[in-house]
PDB file of C-alpha atoms in Angstrom:
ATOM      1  CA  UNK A1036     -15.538 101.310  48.024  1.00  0.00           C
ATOM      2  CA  UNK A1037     -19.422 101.803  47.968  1.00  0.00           C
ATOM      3  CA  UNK A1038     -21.041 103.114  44.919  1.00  0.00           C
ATOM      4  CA  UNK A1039     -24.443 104.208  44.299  1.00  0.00           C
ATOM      5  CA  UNK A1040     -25.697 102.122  41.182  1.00  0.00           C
ATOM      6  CA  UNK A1041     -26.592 105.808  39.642  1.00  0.00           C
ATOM      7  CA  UNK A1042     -22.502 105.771  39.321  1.00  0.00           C
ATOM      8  CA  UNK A1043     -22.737 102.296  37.596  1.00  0.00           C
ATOM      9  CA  UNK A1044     -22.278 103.391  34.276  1.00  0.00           C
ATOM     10  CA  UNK A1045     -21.973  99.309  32.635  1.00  0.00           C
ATOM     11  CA  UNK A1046     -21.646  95.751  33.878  1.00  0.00           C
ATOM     12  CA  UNK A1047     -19.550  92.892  33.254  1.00  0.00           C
ATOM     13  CA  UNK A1048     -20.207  89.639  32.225  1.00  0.00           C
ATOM     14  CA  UNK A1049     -17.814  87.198  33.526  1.00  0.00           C
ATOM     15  CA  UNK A1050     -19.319  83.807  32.185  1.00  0.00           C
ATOM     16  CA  UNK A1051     -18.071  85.215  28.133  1.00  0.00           C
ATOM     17  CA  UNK A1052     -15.017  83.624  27.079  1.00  0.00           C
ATOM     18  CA  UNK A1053     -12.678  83.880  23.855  1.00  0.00           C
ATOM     19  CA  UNK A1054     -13.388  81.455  21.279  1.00  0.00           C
ATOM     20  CA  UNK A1055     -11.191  82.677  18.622  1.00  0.00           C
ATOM     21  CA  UNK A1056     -12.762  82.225  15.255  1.00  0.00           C
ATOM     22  CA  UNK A1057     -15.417  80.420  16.630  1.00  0.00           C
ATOM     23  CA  UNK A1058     -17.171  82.945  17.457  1.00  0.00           C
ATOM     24  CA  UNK A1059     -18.594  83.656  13.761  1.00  0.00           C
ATOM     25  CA  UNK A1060     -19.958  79.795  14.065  1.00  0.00           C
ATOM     26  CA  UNK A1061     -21.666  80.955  17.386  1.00  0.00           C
ATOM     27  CA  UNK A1062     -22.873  84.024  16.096  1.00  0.00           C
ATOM     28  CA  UNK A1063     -24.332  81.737  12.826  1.00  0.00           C
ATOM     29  CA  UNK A1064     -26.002  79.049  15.222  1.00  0.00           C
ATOM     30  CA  UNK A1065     -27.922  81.740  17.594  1.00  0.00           C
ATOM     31  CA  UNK A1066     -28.747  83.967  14.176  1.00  0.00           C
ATOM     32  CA  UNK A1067     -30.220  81.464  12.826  1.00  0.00           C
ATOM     33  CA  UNK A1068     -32.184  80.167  16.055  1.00  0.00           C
ATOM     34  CA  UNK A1069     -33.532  83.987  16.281  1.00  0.00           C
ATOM     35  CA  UNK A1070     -34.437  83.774  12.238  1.00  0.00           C
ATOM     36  CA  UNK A1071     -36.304  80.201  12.981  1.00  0.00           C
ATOM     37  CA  UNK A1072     -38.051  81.852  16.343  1.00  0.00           C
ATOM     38  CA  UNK A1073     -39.245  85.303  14.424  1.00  0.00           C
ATOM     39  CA  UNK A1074     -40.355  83.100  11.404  1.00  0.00           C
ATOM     40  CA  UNK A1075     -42.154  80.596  13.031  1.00  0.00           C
ATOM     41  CA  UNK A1076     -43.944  82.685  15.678  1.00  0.00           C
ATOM     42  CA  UNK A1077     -44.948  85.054  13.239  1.00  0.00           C
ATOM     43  CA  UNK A1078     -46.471  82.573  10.593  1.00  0.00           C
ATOM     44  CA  UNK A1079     -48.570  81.419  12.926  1.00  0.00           C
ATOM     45  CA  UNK A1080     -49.742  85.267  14.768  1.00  0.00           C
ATOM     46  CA  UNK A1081     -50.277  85.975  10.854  1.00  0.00           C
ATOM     47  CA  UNK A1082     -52.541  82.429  10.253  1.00  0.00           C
ATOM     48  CA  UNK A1083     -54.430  83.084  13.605  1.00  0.00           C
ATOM     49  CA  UNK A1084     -55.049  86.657  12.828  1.00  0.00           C
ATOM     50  CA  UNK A1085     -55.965  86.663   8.898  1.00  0.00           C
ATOM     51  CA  UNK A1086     -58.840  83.256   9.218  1.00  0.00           C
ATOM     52  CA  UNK A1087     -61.652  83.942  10.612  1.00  0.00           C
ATOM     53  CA  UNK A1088     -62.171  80.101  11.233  1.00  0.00           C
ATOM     54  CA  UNK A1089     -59.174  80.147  13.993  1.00  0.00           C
ATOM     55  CA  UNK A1090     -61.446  83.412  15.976  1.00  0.00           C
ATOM     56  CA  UNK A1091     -62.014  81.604  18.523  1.00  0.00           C
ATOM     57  CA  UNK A1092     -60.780  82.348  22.656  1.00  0.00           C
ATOM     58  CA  UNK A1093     -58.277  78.978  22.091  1.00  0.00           C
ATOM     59  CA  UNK A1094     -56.782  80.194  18.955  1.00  0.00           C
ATOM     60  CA  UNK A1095     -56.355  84.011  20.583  1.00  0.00           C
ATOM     61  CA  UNK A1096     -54.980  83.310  23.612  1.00  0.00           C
ATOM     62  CA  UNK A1097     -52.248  80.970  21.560  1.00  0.00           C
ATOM     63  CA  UNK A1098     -51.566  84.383  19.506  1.00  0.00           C
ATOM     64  CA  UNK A1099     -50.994  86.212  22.831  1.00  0.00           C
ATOM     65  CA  UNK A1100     -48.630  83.215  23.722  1.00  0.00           C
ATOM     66  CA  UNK A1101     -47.045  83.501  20.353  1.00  0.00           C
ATOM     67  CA  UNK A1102     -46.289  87.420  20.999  1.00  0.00           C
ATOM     68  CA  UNK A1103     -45.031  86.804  24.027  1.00  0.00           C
ATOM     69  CA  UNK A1104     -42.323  84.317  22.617  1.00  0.00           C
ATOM     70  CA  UNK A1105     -41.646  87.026  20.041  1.00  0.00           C
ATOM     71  CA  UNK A1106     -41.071  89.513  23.197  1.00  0.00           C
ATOM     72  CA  UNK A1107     -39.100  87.255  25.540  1.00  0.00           C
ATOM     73  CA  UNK A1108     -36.102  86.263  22.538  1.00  0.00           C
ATOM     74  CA  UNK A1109     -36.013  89.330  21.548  1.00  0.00           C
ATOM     75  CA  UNK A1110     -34.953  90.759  25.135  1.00  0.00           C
ATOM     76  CA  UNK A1111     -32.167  87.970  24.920  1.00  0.00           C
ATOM     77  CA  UNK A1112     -30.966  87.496  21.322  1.00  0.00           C
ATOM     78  CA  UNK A1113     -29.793  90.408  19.553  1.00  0.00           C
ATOM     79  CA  UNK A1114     -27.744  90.930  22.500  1.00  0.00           C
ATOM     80  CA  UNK A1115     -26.313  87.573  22.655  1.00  0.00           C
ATOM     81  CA  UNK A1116     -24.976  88.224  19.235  1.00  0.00           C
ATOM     82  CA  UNK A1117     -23.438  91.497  20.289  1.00  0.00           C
ATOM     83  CA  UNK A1118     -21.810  89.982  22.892  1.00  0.00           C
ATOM     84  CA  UNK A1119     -20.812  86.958  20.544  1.00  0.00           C
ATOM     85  CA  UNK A1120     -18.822  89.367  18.398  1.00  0.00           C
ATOM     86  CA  UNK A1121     -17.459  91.690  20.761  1.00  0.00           C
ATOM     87  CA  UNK A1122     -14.119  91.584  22.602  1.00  0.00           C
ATOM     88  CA  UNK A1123     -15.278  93.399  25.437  1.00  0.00           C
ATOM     89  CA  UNK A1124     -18.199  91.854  27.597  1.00  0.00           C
ATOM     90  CA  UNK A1125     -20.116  94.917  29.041  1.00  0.00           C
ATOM     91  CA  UNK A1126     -23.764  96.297  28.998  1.00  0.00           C
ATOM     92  CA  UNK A1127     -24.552  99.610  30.189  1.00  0.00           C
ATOM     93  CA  UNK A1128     -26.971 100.155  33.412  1.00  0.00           C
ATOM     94  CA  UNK A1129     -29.445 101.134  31.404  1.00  0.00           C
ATOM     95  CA  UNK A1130     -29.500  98.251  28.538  1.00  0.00           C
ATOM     96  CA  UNK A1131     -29.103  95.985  31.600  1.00  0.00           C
ATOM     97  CA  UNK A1132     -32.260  97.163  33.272  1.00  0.00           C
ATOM     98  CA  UNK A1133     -34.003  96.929  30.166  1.00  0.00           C
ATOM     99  CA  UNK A1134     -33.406  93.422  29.353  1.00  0.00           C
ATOM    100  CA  UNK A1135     -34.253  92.369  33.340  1.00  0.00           C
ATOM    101  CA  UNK A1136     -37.779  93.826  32.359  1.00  0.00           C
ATOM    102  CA  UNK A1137     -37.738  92.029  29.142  1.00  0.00           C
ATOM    103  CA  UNK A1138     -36.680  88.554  30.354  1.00  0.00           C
ATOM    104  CA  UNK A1139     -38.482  88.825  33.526  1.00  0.00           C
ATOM    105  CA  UNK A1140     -41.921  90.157  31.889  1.00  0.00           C
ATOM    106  CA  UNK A1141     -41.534  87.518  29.330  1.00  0.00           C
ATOM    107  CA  UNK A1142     -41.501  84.694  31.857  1.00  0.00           C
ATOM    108  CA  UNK A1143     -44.683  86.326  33.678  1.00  0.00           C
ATOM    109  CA  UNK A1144     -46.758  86.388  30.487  1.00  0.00           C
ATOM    110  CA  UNK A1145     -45.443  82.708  29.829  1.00  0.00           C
ATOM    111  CA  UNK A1146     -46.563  81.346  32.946  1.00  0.00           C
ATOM    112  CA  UNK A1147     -49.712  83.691  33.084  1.00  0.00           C
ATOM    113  CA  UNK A1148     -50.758  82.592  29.172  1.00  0.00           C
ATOM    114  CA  UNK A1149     -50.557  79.209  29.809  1.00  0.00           C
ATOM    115  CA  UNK A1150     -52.544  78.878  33.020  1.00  0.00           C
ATOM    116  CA  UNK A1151     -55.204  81.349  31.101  1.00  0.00           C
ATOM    117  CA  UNK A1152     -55.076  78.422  28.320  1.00  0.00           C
ATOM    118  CA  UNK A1153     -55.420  75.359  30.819  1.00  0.00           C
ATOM    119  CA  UNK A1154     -58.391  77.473  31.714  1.00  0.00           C
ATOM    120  CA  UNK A1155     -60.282  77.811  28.660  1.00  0.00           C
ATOM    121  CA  UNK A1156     -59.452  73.658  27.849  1.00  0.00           C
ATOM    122  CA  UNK A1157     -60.856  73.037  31.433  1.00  0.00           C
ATOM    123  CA  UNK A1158     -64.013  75.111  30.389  1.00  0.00           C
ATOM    124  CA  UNK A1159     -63.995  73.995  26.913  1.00  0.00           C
ATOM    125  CA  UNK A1160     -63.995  69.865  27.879  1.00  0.00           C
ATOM    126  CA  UNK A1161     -65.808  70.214  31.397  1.00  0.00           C
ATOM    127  CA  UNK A1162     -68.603  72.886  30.202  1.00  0.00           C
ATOM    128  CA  UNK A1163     -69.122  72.080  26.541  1.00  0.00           C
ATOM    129  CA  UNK A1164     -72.601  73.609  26.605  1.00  0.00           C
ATOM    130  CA  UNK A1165     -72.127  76.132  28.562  1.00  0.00           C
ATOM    131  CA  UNK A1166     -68.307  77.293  27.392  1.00  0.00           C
ATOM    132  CA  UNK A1167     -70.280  79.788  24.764  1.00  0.00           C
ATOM    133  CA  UNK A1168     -71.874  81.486  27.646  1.00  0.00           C
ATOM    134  CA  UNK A1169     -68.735  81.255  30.104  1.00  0.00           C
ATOM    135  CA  UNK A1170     -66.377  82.331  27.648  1.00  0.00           C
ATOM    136  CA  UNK A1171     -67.885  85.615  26.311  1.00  0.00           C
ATOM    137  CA  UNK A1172     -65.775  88.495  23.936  1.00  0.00           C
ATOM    138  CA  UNK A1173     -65.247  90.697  27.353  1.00  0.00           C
ATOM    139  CA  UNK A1174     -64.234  87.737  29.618  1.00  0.00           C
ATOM    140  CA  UNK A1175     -61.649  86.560  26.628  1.00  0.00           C
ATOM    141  CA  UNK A1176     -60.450  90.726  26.182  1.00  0.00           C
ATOM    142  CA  UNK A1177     -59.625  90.578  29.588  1.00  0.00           C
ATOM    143  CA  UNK A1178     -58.116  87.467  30.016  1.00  0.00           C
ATOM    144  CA  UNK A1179     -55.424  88.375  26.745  1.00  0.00           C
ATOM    145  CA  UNK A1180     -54.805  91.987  28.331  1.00  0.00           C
ATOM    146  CA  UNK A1181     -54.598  91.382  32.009  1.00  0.00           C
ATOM    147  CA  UNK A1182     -50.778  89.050  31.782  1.00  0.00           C
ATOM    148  CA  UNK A1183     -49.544  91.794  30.123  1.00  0.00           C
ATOM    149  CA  UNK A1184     -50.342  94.534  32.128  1.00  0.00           C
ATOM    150  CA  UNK A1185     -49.673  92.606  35.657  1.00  0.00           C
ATOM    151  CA  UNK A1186     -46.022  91.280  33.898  1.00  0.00           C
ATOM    152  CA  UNK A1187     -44.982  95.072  32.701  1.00  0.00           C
ATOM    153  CA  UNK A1188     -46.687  96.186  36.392  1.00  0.00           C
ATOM    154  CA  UNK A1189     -44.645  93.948  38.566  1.00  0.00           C
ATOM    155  CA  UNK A1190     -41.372  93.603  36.485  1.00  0.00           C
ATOM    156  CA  UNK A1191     -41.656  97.651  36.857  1.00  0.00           C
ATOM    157  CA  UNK A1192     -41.614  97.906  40.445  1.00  0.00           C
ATOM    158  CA  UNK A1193     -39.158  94.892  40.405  1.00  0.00           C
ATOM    159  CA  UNK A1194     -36.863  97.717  38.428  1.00  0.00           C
ATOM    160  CA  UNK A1195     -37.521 100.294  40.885  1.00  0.00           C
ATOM    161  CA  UNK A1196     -36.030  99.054  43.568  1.00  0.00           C
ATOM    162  CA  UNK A1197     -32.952  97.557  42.311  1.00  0.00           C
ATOM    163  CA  UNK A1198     -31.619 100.604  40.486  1.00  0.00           C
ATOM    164  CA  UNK A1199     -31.336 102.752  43.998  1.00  0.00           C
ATOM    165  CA  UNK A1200     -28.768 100.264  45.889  1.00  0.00           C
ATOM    166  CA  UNK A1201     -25.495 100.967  46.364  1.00  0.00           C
ATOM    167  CA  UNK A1202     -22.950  98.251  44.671  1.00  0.00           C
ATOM    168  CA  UNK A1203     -19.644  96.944  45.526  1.00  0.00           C
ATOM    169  CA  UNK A1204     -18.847  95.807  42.328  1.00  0.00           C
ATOM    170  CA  UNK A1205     -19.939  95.719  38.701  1.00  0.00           C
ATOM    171  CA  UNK A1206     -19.630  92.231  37.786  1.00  0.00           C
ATOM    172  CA  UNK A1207     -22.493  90.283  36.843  1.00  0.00           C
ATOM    173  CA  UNK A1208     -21.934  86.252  36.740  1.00  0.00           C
ATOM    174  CA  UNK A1209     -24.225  85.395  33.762  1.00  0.00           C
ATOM    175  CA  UNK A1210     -24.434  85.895  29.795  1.00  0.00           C
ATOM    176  CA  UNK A1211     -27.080  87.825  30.493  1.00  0.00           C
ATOM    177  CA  UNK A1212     -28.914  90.731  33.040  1.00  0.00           C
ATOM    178  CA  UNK A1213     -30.769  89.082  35.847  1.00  0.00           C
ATOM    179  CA  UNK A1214     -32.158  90.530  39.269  1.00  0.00           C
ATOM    180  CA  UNK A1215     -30.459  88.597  41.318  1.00  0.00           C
ATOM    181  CA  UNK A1216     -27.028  88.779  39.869  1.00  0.00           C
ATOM    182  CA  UNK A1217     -27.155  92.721  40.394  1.00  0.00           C
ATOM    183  CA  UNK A1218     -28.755  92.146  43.726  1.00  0.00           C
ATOM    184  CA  UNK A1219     -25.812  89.931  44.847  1.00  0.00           C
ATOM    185  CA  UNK A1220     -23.600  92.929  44.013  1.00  0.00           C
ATOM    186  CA  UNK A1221     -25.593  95.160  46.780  1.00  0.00           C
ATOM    187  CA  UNK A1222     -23.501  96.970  50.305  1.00  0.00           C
ATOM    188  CA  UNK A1223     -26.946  98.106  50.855  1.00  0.00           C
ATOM    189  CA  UNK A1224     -29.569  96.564  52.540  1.00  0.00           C
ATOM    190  CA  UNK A1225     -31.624  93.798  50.081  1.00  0.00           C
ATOM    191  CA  UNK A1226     -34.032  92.245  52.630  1.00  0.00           C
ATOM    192  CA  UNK A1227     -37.025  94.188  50.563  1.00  0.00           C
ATOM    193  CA  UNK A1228     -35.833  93.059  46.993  1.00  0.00           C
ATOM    194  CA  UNK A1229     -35.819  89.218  48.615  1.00  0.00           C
ATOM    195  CA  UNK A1230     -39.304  89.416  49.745  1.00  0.00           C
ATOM    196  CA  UNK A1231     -40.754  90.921  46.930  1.00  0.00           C
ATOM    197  CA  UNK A1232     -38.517  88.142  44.878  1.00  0.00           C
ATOM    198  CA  UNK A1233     -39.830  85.740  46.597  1.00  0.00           C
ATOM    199  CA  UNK A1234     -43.532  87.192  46.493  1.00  0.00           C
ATOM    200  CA  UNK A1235     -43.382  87.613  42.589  1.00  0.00           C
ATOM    201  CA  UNK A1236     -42.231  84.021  42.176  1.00  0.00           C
ATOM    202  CA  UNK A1237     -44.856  82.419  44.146  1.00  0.00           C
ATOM    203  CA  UNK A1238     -47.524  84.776  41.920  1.00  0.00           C
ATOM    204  CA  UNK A1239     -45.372  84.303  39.058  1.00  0.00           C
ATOM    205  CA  UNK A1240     -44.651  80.323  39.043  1.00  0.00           C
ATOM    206  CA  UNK A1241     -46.262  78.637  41.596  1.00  0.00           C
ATOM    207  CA  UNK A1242     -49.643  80.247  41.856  1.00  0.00           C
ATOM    208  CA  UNK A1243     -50.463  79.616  37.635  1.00  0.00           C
ATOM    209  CA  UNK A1244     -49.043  76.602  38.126  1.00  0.00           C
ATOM    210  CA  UNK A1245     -51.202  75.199  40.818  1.00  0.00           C
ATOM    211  CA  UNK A1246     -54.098  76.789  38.736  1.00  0.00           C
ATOM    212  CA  UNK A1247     -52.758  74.359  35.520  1.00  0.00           C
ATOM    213  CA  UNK A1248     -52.716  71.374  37.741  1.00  0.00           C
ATOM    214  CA  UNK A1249     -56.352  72.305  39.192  1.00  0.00           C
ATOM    215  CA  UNK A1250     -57.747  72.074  36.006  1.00  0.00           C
ATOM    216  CA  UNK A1251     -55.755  69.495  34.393  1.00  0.00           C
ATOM    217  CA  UNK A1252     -56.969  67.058  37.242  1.00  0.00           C
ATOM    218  CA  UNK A1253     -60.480  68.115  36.514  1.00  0.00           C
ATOM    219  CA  UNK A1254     -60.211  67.100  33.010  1.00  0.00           C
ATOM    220  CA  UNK A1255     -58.600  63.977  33.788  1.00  0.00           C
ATOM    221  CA  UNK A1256     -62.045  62.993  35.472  1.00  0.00           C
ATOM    222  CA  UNK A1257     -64.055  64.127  32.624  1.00  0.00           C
ATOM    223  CA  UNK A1258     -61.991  62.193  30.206  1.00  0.00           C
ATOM    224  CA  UNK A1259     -61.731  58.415  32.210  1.00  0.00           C
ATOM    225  CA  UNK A1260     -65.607  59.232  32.629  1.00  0.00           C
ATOM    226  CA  UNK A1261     -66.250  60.528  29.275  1.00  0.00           C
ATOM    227  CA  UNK A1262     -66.621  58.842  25.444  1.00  0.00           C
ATOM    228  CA  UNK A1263     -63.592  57.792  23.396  1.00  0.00           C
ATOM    229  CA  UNK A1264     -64.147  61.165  21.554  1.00  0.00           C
ATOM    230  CA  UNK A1265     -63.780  63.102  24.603  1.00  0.00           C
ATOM    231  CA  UNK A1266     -60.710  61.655  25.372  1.00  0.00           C
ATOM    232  CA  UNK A1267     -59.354  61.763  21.901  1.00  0.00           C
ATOM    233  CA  UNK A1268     -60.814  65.801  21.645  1.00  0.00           C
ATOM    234  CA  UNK A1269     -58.386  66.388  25.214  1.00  0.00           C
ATOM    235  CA  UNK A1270     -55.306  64.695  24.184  1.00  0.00           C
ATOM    236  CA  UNK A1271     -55.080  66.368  20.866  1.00  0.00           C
ATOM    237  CA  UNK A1272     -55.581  70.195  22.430  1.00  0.00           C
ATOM    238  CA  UNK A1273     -54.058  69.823  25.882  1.00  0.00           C
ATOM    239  CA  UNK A1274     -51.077  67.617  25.019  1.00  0.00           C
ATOM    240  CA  UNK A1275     -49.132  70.699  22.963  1.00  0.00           C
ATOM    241  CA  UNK A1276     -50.181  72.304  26.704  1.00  0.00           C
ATOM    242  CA  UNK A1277     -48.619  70.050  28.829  1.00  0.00           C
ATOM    243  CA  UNK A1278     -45.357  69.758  26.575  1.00  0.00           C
ATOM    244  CA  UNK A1279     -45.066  73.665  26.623  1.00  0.00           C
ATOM    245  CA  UNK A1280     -45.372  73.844  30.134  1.00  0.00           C
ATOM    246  CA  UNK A1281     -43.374  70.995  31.041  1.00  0.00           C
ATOM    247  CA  UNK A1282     -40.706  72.616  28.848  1.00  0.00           C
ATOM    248  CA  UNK A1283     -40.615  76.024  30.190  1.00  0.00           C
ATOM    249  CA  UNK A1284     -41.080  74.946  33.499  1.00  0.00           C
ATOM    250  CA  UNK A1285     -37.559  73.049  33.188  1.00  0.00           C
ATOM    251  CA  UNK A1286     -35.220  75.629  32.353  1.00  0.00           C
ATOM    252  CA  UNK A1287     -36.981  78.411  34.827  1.00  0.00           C
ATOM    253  CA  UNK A1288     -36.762  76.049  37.427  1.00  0.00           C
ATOM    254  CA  UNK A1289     -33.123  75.684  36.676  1.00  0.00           C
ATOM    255  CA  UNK A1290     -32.483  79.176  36.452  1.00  0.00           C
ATOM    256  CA  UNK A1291     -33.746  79.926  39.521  1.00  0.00           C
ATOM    257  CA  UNK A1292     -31.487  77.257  41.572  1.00  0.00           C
ATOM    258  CA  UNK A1293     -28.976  78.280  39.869  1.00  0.00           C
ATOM    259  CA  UNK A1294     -29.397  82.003  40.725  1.00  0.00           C
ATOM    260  CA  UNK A1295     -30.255  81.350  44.141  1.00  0.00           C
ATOM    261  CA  UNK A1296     -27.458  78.286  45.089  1.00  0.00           C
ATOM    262  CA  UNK A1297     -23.753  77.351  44.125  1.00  0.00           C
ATOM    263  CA  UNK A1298     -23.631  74.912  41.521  1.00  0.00           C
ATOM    264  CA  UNK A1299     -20.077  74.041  41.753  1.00  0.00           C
ATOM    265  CA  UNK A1300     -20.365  70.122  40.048  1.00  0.00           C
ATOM    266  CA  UNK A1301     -22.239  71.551  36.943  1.00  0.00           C
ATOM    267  CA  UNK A1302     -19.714  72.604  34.396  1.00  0.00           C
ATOM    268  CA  UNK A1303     -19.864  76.242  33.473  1.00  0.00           C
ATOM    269  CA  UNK A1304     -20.598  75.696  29.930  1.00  0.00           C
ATOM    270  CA  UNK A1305     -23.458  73.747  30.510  1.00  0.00           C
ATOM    271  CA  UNK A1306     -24.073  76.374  33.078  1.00  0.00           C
ATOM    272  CA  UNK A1307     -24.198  78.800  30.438  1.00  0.00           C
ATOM    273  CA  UNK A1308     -26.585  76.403  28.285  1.00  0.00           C
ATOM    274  CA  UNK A1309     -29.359  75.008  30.703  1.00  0.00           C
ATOM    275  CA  UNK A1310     -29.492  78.951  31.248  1.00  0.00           C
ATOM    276  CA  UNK A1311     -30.452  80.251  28.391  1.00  0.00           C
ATOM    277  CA  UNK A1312     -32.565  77.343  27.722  1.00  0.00           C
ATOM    278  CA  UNK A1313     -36.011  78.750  28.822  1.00  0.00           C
ATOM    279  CA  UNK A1314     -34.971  81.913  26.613  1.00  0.00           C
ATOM    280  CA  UNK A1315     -33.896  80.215  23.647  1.00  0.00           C
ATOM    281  CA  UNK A1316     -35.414  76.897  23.440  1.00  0.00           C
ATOM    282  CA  UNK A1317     -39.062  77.772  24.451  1.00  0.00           C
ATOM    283  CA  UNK A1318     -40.065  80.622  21.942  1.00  0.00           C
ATOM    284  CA  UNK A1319     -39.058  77.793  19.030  1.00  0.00           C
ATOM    285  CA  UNK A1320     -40.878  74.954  20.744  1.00  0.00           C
ATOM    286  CA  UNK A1321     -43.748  76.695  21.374  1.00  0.00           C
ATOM    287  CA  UNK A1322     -44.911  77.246  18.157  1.00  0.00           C
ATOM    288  CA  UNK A1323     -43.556  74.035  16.361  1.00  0.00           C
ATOM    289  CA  UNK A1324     -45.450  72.149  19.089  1.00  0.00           C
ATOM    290  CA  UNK A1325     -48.905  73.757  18.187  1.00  0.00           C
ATOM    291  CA  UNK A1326     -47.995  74.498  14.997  1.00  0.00           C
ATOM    292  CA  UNK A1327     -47.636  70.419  13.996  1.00  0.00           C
ATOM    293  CA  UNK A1328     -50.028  69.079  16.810  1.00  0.00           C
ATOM    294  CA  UNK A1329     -53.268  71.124  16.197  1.00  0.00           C
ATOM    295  CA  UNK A1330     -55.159  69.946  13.338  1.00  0.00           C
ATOM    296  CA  UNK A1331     -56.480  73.355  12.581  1.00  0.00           C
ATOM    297  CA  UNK A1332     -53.099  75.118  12.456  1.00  0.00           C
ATOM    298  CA  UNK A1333     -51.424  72.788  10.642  1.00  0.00           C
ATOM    299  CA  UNK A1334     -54.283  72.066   7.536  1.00  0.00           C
ATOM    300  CA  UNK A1335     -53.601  76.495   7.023  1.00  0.00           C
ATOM    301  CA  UNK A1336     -50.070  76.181   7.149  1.00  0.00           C
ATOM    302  CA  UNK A1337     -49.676  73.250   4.644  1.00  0.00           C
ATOM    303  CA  UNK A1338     -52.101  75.115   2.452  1.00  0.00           C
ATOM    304  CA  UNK A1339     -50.316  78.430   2.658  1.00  0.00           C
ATOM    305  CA  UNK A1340     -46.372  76.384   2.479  1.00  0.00           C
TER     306      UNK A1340
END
């Protein structure tokens, strides 16, 4: 029987299993994950935004980053601790849409923040004496609002066209709301939500990607060229960088094979794990990773801990 997703009034999610009384451990370990992430990425918004010493388009565009990680977990965590405690595994349309635009807005401003910061080190260790001039207050304003507008833009019209198809089911085969798990449920036709897929994940992904290793190749030559200071100056800012990106990269990369192909020899618990990893495991790396490995950071925090 067709329905018109209007008529969808909640999905279910099929990976949830019972776990008994394990579920209050479960619900401890995530809590506590979401305390660290909210804790950590707000100690270091607060250090950034209170010194005037750390005012600077590096130290702004890793406060952007660090709202973003604030934004992305919670899209995902206080509803995996719902579901933890529940006995019934559903999300209303609604809720479900919301956390798409969450999630998927979160991983554009991820990928977006971190090109935008592979940017500023390319300036910063190619164009020492002329980064003042490059990198004015405008050009940095811009840079810090454009991500989020163009993630909330495109995650919007992402939205708008998967709430008009008509479903065959309501059964969503994740922990959590994705587009593609309510596009597999689609009688209607889907070749538009594909293509823009597709489109939005080569803008999303690929295209800041290429952009990161543009400029990290670029200050590779400047640094085999350079002075031992140089070189010593680039590890210690773009090696937090690389680490992030290499990080996120993994588990989005996962997620989407896993949304687009079967994965029948991975076991669906670690399934379930390597899927939430770029929602879970990123917003806590990200600032323990800057927070220990720039010198700046770190000297405030000891002082203030």
């Amino acid at each position: 029987m067709m329905m018109n997703s209007t008529q969808v009034v909640y999905f279910t999610l099929s990976p949830y299993f019972d776990t008994g009384d394990l579920k209050y451990l479960y619900f401890i370990i995530i809590m506590s994950l979401y305390v660290l992430i909210v804790g950590s990425n707000l100690l270091l918004i607060v250090v950034i935004c209170v010194n005037r010493s750390l005012h600077e388009p590096m130290y702004l565009f890793l406060c952007s980053l660090f709202v973003n990680e604030l934004f992305g977990s919670t899209g995902l965590f206080p509803f995996l601790l719902v579901q933890i405690l529940s006995d019934i595994h559903t999300v209303s349309a609604p809720l479900c849409f919301l956390q798409i635009f969450c999630v998927y807005s979160y991983v554009c401003g991820e990928f977006s923040n971190l090109a935008i910061m592979s940017y500023d080190r390319y300036l910063a260790i190619c164009y020492p004496l002329q980064y003042n001039t490059y990198m004015t207050f405008i050009k940095v304003t811009m840079l810090i609002v454009l991500p989020w507008l163009y993630s909330f833009l495109t995650i919007v019209i992402l939205i708008s066209l998967i709430a008009p198809l008509q479903l065959c089911g309501n059964i969503i085969d994740k922990v959590y709301c994705l587009n593609y798990s309510i596009v597999k449920l689609a009688c209607s036709e889907t070749r538009v939500n594909n293509i823009y897929g597709l489109i939005i994940t080569f803008l999303t992904v690929f295209l800041p990607v290429s952009v990161i290793i543009y400029t990290y190749v670029r200050i590779l030559k400047v640094c085999f060229s350079g002075s031992k200071q140089t070189r010593q100056k680039a590890v210690s800012t773009c090696t937090p960088h690389l680490a992030s990106l290499l990080n996120f990269s993994f588990g989005v990369c996962f997620e989407i094979l896993q949304s687009r192909f079967e994965m029948k020899g991975v076991h669906s618990v670690m399934k379930i794990v390597l899927s939430l990893y770029f929602l879970t495991c990123q917003p806590l790396f990200s600032p323990v990773m800057y927070g220990l490995k720039m010198s700046k950071i770190r000297s405030i925090c000891k002082s203030l801990l």
